[in-house]
């Protein structure tokens, strides 16, 4: 049944087959939490499950195939994991797609797929998570947004940044709705550049602000465990840069991105 009063939490992570999601799974397991891991590539999820269980045989890890653009499946899988564990303490809306093209250059298909995954797919996850949380009277919703959400971005980033701003606003809206209600927490993470499959083509030499996956995810996990309302991760350089990104005059902003 429920895990109230014990340190182990049950955490559902989408997009857990690679990058930040897989590393969050490892680090949450290291902290003693049980996991529901979702993604399309279930072979990767099974490998991750085996790897984590070798280190932590007492952990409980459930794996589910999930394409977040299949909205019925999102509800089915979230309900199934809630029933299987008896309670889901935290949901991390992490699945995402980084592709896109400048608007009006003939790649509506690409931008539409990014919007469908990162925003409509995230909306389905938030709806399904809140259904579980309302039924069990509490839970911690975590959205993996992006530093790019802080301001409209040019070219291939335009749609991606808009989807991440949209996701952040969904969760901020819920935080306003549930203000003062005990048991409900909402965290929006704004990651900077963290090594993952999404940016595998970019080397550390090309992007000096890129941090290794373990380090970037450690900052994410620390912010989540503290139930921070929002956090730029890693805090340096991204927290100070967030002020510049939001307020720099356009000619300055165009030069720094
Ligand atoms: N890395 C960064 O620097 C950075 C910065 C800011 C924000 N983010 C955000 O962090 C999140 C994780 O990305 P990442 O960097 O770890 O990239 P990644 O290694 O490419 O991981 C993306 C994950 O999302 C899953 N995914 C993609 N489309 C999906 C779909 N339709 N249904 C279900 N799962 C889907 C993938 O799993 P399958 O392909 O197996 O389904 C994979 O597990 C994303 O939301 C991304 O936008 C990353």
PDB file of N, CA and C and ligand atoms in Angstrom, residues 14-22 24 38-42 44-45 66-70 93-98 117-118 144-148 160 164 167 189-199 210 220, ligand 1:
ATOM      1  N   UNK A  14       9.064   9.198 -17.142  1.00  0.00           N
ATOM      2  CA  UNK A  14       8.910   8.953 -18.580  1.00  0.00           C
ATOM      3  C   UNK A  14      10.217   9.337 -19.280  1.00  0.00           C
ATOM      4  N   UNK A  15      10.430   8.748 -20.469  1.00  0.00           N
ATOM      5  CA  UNK A  15      11.687   9.003 -21.176  1.00  0.00           C
ATOM      6  C   UNK A  15      12.872   8.473 -20.368  1.00  0.00           C
ATOM      7  N   UNK A  16      12.688   7.286 -19.778  1.00  0.00           N
ATOM      8  CA  UNK A  16      13.723   6.740 -18.885  1.00  0.00           C
ATOM      9  C   UNK A  16      14.715   5.844 -19.622  1.00  0.00           C
ATOM     10  N   UNK A  17      14.588   5.732 -20.959  1.00  0.00           N
ATOM     11  CA  UNK A  17      15.440   4.787 -21.683  1.00  0.00           C
ATOM     12  C   UNK A  17      16.817   5.338 -22.019  1.00  0.00           C
ATOM     13  N   UNK A  18      17.028   6.650 -21.849  1.00  0.00           N
ATOM     14  CA  UNK A  18      18.355   7.207 -22.152  1.00  0.00           C
ATOM     15  C   UNK A  18      18.532   8.530 -21.422  1.00  0.00           C
ATOM     16  N   UNK A  19      19.731   9.086 -21.547  1.00  0.00           N
ATOM     17  CA  UNK A  19      20.008  10.453 -21.114  1.00  0.00           C
ATOM     18  C   UNK A  19      19.607  10.763 -19.678  1.00  0.00           C
ATOM     19  N   UNK A  20      18.907  11.876 -19.507  1.00  0.00           N
ATOM     20  CA  UNK A  20      18.589  12.385 -18.178  1.00  0.00           C
ATOM     21  C   UNK A  20      17.631  11.447 -17.441  1.00  0.00           C
ATOM     22  N   UNK A  21      16.676  10.879 -18.161  1.00  0.00           N
ATOM     23  CA  UNK A  21      15.689   9.998 -17.532  1.00  0.00           C
ATOM     24  C   UNK A  21      16.350   8.753 -16.959  1.00  0.00           C
ATOM     25  N   UNK A  22      17.239   8.122 -17.732  1.00  0.00           N
ATOM     26  CA  UNK A  22      17.921   6.907 -17.270  1.00  0.00           C
ATOM     27  C   UNK A  22      18.812   7.228 -16.073  1.00  0.00           C
ATOM     28  N   UNK A  24      18.455   9.774 -13.967  1.00  0.00           N
ATOM     29  CA  UNK A  24      17.600  10.058 -12.804  1.00  0.00           C
ATOM     30  C   UNK A  24      17.190   8.744 -12.138  1.00  0.00           C
ATOM     31  N   UNK A  38       9.253   4.328 -17.980  1.00  0.00           N
ATOM     32  CA  UNK A  38       8.494   4.274 -19.231  1.00  0.00           C
ATOM     33  C   UNK A  38       9.295   4.864 -20.388  1.00  0.00           C
ATOM     34  N   UNK A  39       9.127   4.286 -21.562  1.00  0.00           N
ATOM     35  CA  UNK A  39       9.697   4.799 -22.820  1.00  0.00           C
ATOM     36  C   UNK A  39       9.255   3.841 -23.925  1.00  0.00           C
ATOM     37  N   UNK A  40       9.591   4.206 -25.181  1.00  0.00           N
ATOM     38  CA  UNK A  40       9.264   3.299 -26.282  1.00  0.00           C
ATOM     39  C   UNK A  40      10.271   2.157 -26.358  1.00  0.00           C
ATOM     40  N   UNK A  41      11.545   2.427 -26.090  1.00  0.00           N
ATOM     41  CA  UNK A  41      12.595   1.399 -26.228  1.00  0.00           C
ATOM     42  C   UNK A  41      12.668   0.564 -24.940  1.00  0.00           C
ATOM     43  N   UNK A  42      11.831  -0.490 -24.901  1.00  0.00           N
ATOM     44  CA  UNK A  42      11.754  -1.283 -23.663  1.00  0.00           C
ATOM     45  C   UNK A  42      13.012  -2.127 -23.448  1.00  0.00           C
ATOM     46  N   UNK A  44      16.009  -1.067 -23.722  1.00  0.00           N
ATOM     47  CA  UNK A  44      16.859  -0.168 -22.914  1.00  0.00           C
ATOM     48  C   UNK A  44      16.373  -0.134 -21.462  1.00  0.00           C
ATOM     49  N   UNK A  45      15.052  -0.100 -21.298  1.00  0.00           N
ATOM     50  CA  UNK A  45      14.497  -0.054 -19.934  1.00  0.00           C
ATOM     51  C   UNK A  45      14.825  -1.337 -19.171  1.00  0.00           C
ATOM     52  N   UNK A  66       5.846   2.819 -23.478  1.00  0.00           N
ATOM     53  CA  UNK A  66       4.947   3.975 -23.586  1.00  0.00           C
ATOM     54  C   UNK A  66       5.439   4.948 -24.648  1.00  0.00           C
ATOM     55  N   UNK A  67       4.558   5.231 -25.595  1.00  0.00           N
ATOM     56  CA  UNK A  67       4.761   6.342 -26.524  1.00  0.00           C
ATOM     57  C   UNK A  67       3.839   7.453 -26.022  1.00  0.00           C
ATOM     58  N   UNK A  68       4.400   8.580 -25.596  1.00  0.00           N
ATOM     59  CA  UNK A  68       3.576   9.626 -24.966  1.00  0.00           C
ATOM     60  C   UNK A  68       2.633  10.320 -25.957  1.00  0.00           C
ATOM     61  N   UNK A  69       2.822  10.067 -27.260  1.00  0.00           N
ATOM     62  CA  UNK A  69       1.873  10.622 -28.230  1.00  0.00           C
ATOM     63  C   UNK A  69       0.650   9.717 -28.385  1.00  0.00           C
ATOM     64  N   UNK A  70       0.683   8.545 -27.759  1.00  0.00           N
ATOM     65  CA  UNK A  70      -0.484   7.658 -27.697  1.00  0.00           C
ATOM     66  C   UNK A  70      -1.188   7.984 -26.364  1.00  0.00           C
ATOM     67  N   UNK A  93       7.793  14.193 -15.576  1.00  0.00           N
ATOM     68  CA  UNK A  93       7.426  14.337 -16.985  1.00  0.00           C
ATOM     69  C   UNK A  93       8.697  14.749 -17.725  1.00  0.00           C
ATOM     70  N   UNK A  94       9.358  13.739 -18.292  1.00  0.00           N
ATOM     71  CA  UNK A  94      10.715  13.955 -18.827  1.00  0.00           C
ATOM     72  C   UNK A  94      10.828  13.633 -20.318  1.00  0.00           C
ATOM     73  N   UNK A  95       9.963  12.750 -20.849  1.00  0.00           N
ATOM     74  CA  UNK A  95      10.084  12.350 -22.264  1.00  0.00           C
ATOM     75  C   UNK A  95      10.091  13.594 -23.143  1.00  0.00           C
ATOM     76  N   UNK A  96      11.009  13.633 -24.088  1.00  0.00           N
ATOM     77  CA  UNK A  96      11.068  14.818 -24.946  1.00  0.00           C
ATOM     78  C   UNK A  96      11.832  14.562 -26.227  1.00  0.00           C
ATOM     79  N   UNK A  97      11.609  15.469 -27.169  1.00  0.00           N
ATOM     80  CA  UNK A  97      12.200  15.385 -28.505  1.00  0.00           C
ATOM     81  C   UNK A  97      12.856  16.737 -28.777  1.00  0.00           C
ATOM     82  N   UNK A  98      14.107  16.712 -29.254  1.00  0.00           N
ATOM     83  CA  UNK A  98      14.840  17.980 -29.399  1.00  0.00           C
ATOM     84  C   UNK A  98      14.873  18.542 -30.802  1.00  0.00           C
ATOM     85  N   UNK A 117       4.935  15.676 -29.060  1.00  0.00           N
ATOM     86  CA  UNK A 117       5.628  14.933 -27.988  1.00  0.00           C
ATOM     87  C   UNK A 117       5.800  15.803 -26.744  1.00  0.00           C
ATOM     88  N   UNK A 118       6.371  16.977 -26.929  1.00  0.00           N
ATOM     89  CA  UNK A 118       6.808  17.780 -25.771  1.00  0.00           C
ATOM     90  C   UNK A 118       5.674  18.551 -25.114  1.00  0.00           C
ATOM     91  N   UNK A 144      10.256  18.443 -16.640  1.00  0.00           N
ATOM     92  CA  UNK A 144      11.579  18.751 -17.174  1.00  0.00           C
ATOM     93  C   UNK A 144      11.373  19.703 -18.344  1.00  0.00           C
ATOM     94  N   UNK A 145      11.505  21.000 -18.044  1.00  0.00           N
ATOM     95  CA  UNK A 145      11.373  22.036 -19.068  1.00  0.00           C
ATOM     96  C   UNK A 145      12.755  22.238 -19.687  1.00  0.00           C
ATOM     97  N   UNK A 146      13.201  23.477 -19.841  1.00  0.00           N
ATOM     98  CA  UNK A 146      14.499  23.746 -20.468  1.00  0.00           C
ATOM     99  C   UNK A 146      14.826  25.221 -20.271  1.00  0.00           C
ATOM    100  N   UNK A 147      16.120  25.534 -20.217  1.00  0.00           N
ATOM    101  CA  UNK A 147      16.514  26.958 -20.175  1.00  0.00           C
ATOM    102  C   UNK A 147      15.949  27.692 -21.384  1.00  0.00           C
ATOM    103  N   UNK A 148      15.756  26.965 -22.483  1.00  0.00           N
ATOM    104  CA  UNK A 148      15.253  27.609 -23.704  1.00  0.00           C
ATOM    105  C   UNK A 148      13.816  28.103 -23.538  1.00  0.00           C
ATOM    106  N   UNK A 160      10.582  24.031 -30.129  1.00  0.00           N
ATOM    107  CA  UNK A 160      11.021  23.318 -28.920  1.00  0.00           C
ATOM    108  C   UNK A 160      10.883  24.216 -27.690  1.00  0.00           C
ATOM    109  N   UNK A 164       8.425  23.847 -24.303  1.00  0.00           N
ATOM    110  CA  UNK A 164       8.964  23.777 -22.938  1.00  0.00           C
ATOM    111  C   UNK A 164       8.397  24.897 -22.063  1.00  0.00           C
ATOM    112  N   UNK A 167       4.890  23.652 -21.177  1.00  0.00           N
ATOM    113  CA  UNK A 167       4.921  22.651 -20.100  1.00  0.00           C
ATOM    114  C   UNK A 167       5.134  23.329 -18.749  1.00  0.00           C
ATOM    115  N   UNK A 189      11.874  22.085 -13.641  1.00  0.00           N
ATOM    116  CA  UNK A 189      13.329  22.135 -13.834  1.00  0.00           C
ATOM    117  C   UNK A 189      13.643  22.774 -15.176  1.00  0.00           C
ATOM    118  N   UNK A 190      14.639  23.638 -15.171  1.00  0.00           N
ATOM    119  CA  UNK A 190      15.109  24.284 -16.399  1.00  0.00           C
ATOM    120  C   UNK A 190      16.558  23.858 -16.624  1.00  0.00           C
ATOM    121  N   UNK A 191      16.776  22.685 -17.266  1.00  0.00           N
ATOM    122  CA  UNK A 191      18.166  22.258 -17.481  1.00  0.00           C
ATOM    123  C   UNK A 191      18.860  23.118 -18.535  1.00  0.00           C
ATOM    124  N   UNK A 192      20.173  23.337 -18.286  1.00  0.00           N
ATOM    125  CA  UNK A 192      21.025  23.918 -19.323  1.00  0.00           C
ATOM    126  C   UNK A 192      21.507  22.786 -20.205  1.00  0.00           C
ATOM    127  N   UNK A 193      22.762  22.842 -20.651  1.00  0.00           N
ATOM    128  CA  UNK A 193      23.278  21.772 -21.513  1.00  0.00           C
ATOM    129  C   UNK A 193      23.826  20.626 -20.666  1.00  0.00           C
ATOM    130  N   UNK A 194      23.176  19.460 -20.779  1.00  0.00           N
ATOM    131  CA  UNK A 194      23.612  18.265 -20.054  1.00  0.00           C
ATOM    132  C   UNK A 194      23.781  17.147 -21.087  1.00  0.00           C
ATOM    133  N   UNK A 195      24.919  16.468 -21.076  1.00  0.00           N
ATOM    134  CA  UNK A 195      25.192  15.440 -22.094  1.00  0.00           C
ATOM    135  C   UNK A 195      24.104  14.359 -22.074  1.00  0.00           C
ATOM    136  N   UNK A 196      23.589  14.036 -23.256  1.00  0.00           N
ATOM    137  CA  UNK A 196      22.553  12.999 -23.402  1.00  0.00           C
ATOM    138  C   UNK A 196      22.496  12.629 -24.881  1.00  0.00           C
ATOM    139  N   UNK A 197      21.600  11.694 -25.231  1.00  0.00           N
ATOM    140  CA  UNK A 197      21.461  11.337 -26.658  1.00  0.00           C
ATOM    141  C   UNK A 197      20.993  12.526 -27.480  1.00  0.00           C
ATOM    142  N   UNK A 198      20.184  13.400 -26.855  1.00  0.00           N
ATOM    143  CA  UNK A 198      19.604  14.536 -27.583  1.00  0.00           C
ATOM    144  C   UNK A 198      20.679  15.467 -28.138  1.00  0.00           C
ATOM    145  N   UNK A 199      21.777  15.609 -27.394  1.00  0.00           N
ATOM    146  CA  UNK A 199      22.851  16.495 -27.870  1.00  0.00           C
ATOM    147  C   UNK A 199      24.151  15.723 -28.088  1.00  0.00           C
ATOM    148  N   UNK A 210      28.416  22.534 -21.598  1.00  0.00           N
ATOM    149  CA  UNK A 210      27.845  21.180 -21.440  1.00  0.00           C
ATOM    150  C   UNK A 210      28.493  20.470 -20.252  1.00  0.00           C
ATOM    151  N   UNK A 220      19.698  18.026 -10.890  1.00  0.00           N
ATOM    152  CA  UNK A 220      18.249  17.854 -11.058  1.00  0.00           C
ATOM    153  C   UNK A 220      17.652  17.098  -9.869  1.00  0.00           C
TER     154      UNK A 220
HETATM  155  N1  LIG B   1      20.098  17.235 -22.325  1.00  0.00           N
HETATM  156  C1  LIG B   1      19.898  18.538 -22.234  1.00  0.00           C
HETATM  157  O1  LIG B   1      20.822  19.354 -22.341  1.00  0.00           O
HETATM  158  C2  LIG B   1      18.499  19.050 -21.983  1.00  0.00           C
HETATM  159  C3  LIG B   1      18.347  20.417 -21.724  1.00  0.00           C
HETATM  160  C4  LIG B   1      17.058  20.893 -21.454  1.00  0.00           C
HETATM  161  C5  LIG B   1      15.983  20.024 -21.423  1.00  0.00           C
HETATM  162  N2  LIG B   1      16.161  18.702 -21.702  1.00  0.00           N
HETATM  163  C6  LIG B   1      14.995  17.819 -21.664  1.00  0.00           C
HETATM  164  O2  LIG B   1      15.307  16.665 -20.905  1.00  0.00           O
HETATM  165  C7  LIG B   1      14.433  15.607 -21.299  1.00  0.00           C
HETATM  166  C8  LIG B   1      15.257  14.346 -21.500  1.00  0.00           C
HETATM  167  O3  LIG B   1      16.062  14.522 -22.665  1.00  0.00           O
HETATM  168  P1  LIG B   1      17.543  13.968 -22.793  1.00  0.00           P
HETATM  169  O4  LIG B   1      18.442  15.123 -22.909  1.00  0.00           O
HETATM  170  O5  LIG B   1      17.802  12.946 -21.768  1.00  0.00           O
HETATM  171  O6  LIG B   1      17.483  13.314 -24.260  1.00  0.00           O
HETATM  172  P2  LIG B   1      17.460  11.792 -24.746  1.00  0.00           P
HETATM  173  O7  LIG B   1      18.645  11.063 -24.245  1.00  0.00           O
HETATM  174  O8  LIG B   1      17.229  11.897 -26.203  1.00  0.00           O
HETATM  175  O9  LIG B   1      16.159  11.183 -24.020  1.00  0.00           O
HETATM  176  C9  LIG B   1      14.878  11.466 -24.450  1.00  0.00           C
HETATM  177  C10 LIG B   1      13.951  10.455 -23.813  1.00  0.00           C
HETATM  178  O10 LIG B   1      12.607  10.770 -24.191  1.00  0.00           O
HETATM  179  C11 LIG B   1      11.999   9.593 -24.674  1.00  0.00           C
HETATM  180  N3  LIG B   1      11.000   9.911 -25.695  1.00  0.00           N
HETATM  181  C12 LIG B   1      11.144  10.665 -26.805  1.00  0.00           C
HETATM  182  N4  LIG B   1      10.005  10.668 -27.519  1.00  0.00           N
HETATM  183  C13 LIG B   1       9.132   9.892 -26.833  1.00  0.00           C
HETATM  184  C14 LIG B   1       7.789   9.470 -27.057  1.00  0.00           C
HETATM  185  N5  LIG B   1       7.112   9.855 -28.147  1.00  0.00           N
HETATM  186  N6  LIG B   1       7.199   8.669 -26.143  1.00  0.00           N
HETATM  187  C15 LIG B   1       7.880   8.269 -25.048  1.00  0.00           C
HETATM  188  N7  LIG B   1       9.133   8.611 -24.779  1.00  0.00           N
HETATM  189  C16 LIG B   1       9.754   9.410 -25.673  1.00  0.00           C
HETATM  190  C17 LIG B   1      13.116   8.729 -25.216  1.00  0.00           C
HETATM  191  O11 LIG B   1      12.736   7.360 -25.116  1.00  0.00           O
HETATM  192  P3  LIG B   1      12.342   6.391 -26.342  1.00  0.00           P
HETATM  193  O12 LIG B   1      12.984   6.926 -27.580  1.00  0.00           O
HETATM  194  O13 LIG B   1      12.867   5.062 -25.912  1.00  0.00           O
HETATM  195  O14 LIG B   1      10.847   6.432 -26.354  1.00  0.00           O
HETATM  196  C18 LIG B   1      14.240   9.034 -24.253  1.00  0.00           C
HETATM  197  O15 LIG B   1      14.162   8.172 -23.134  1.00  0.00           O
HETATM  198  C19 LIG B   1      13.717  16.081 -22.569  1.00  0.00           C
HETATM  199  O16 LIG B   1      12.409  16.507 -22.248  1.00  0.00           O
HETATM  200  C20 LIG B   1      14.552  17.273 -23.006  1.00  0.00           C
HETATM  201  O17 LIG B   1      13.816  18.188 -23.761  1.00  0.00           O
HETATM  202  C21 LIG B   1      17.395  18.190 -21.976  1.00  0.00           C
END
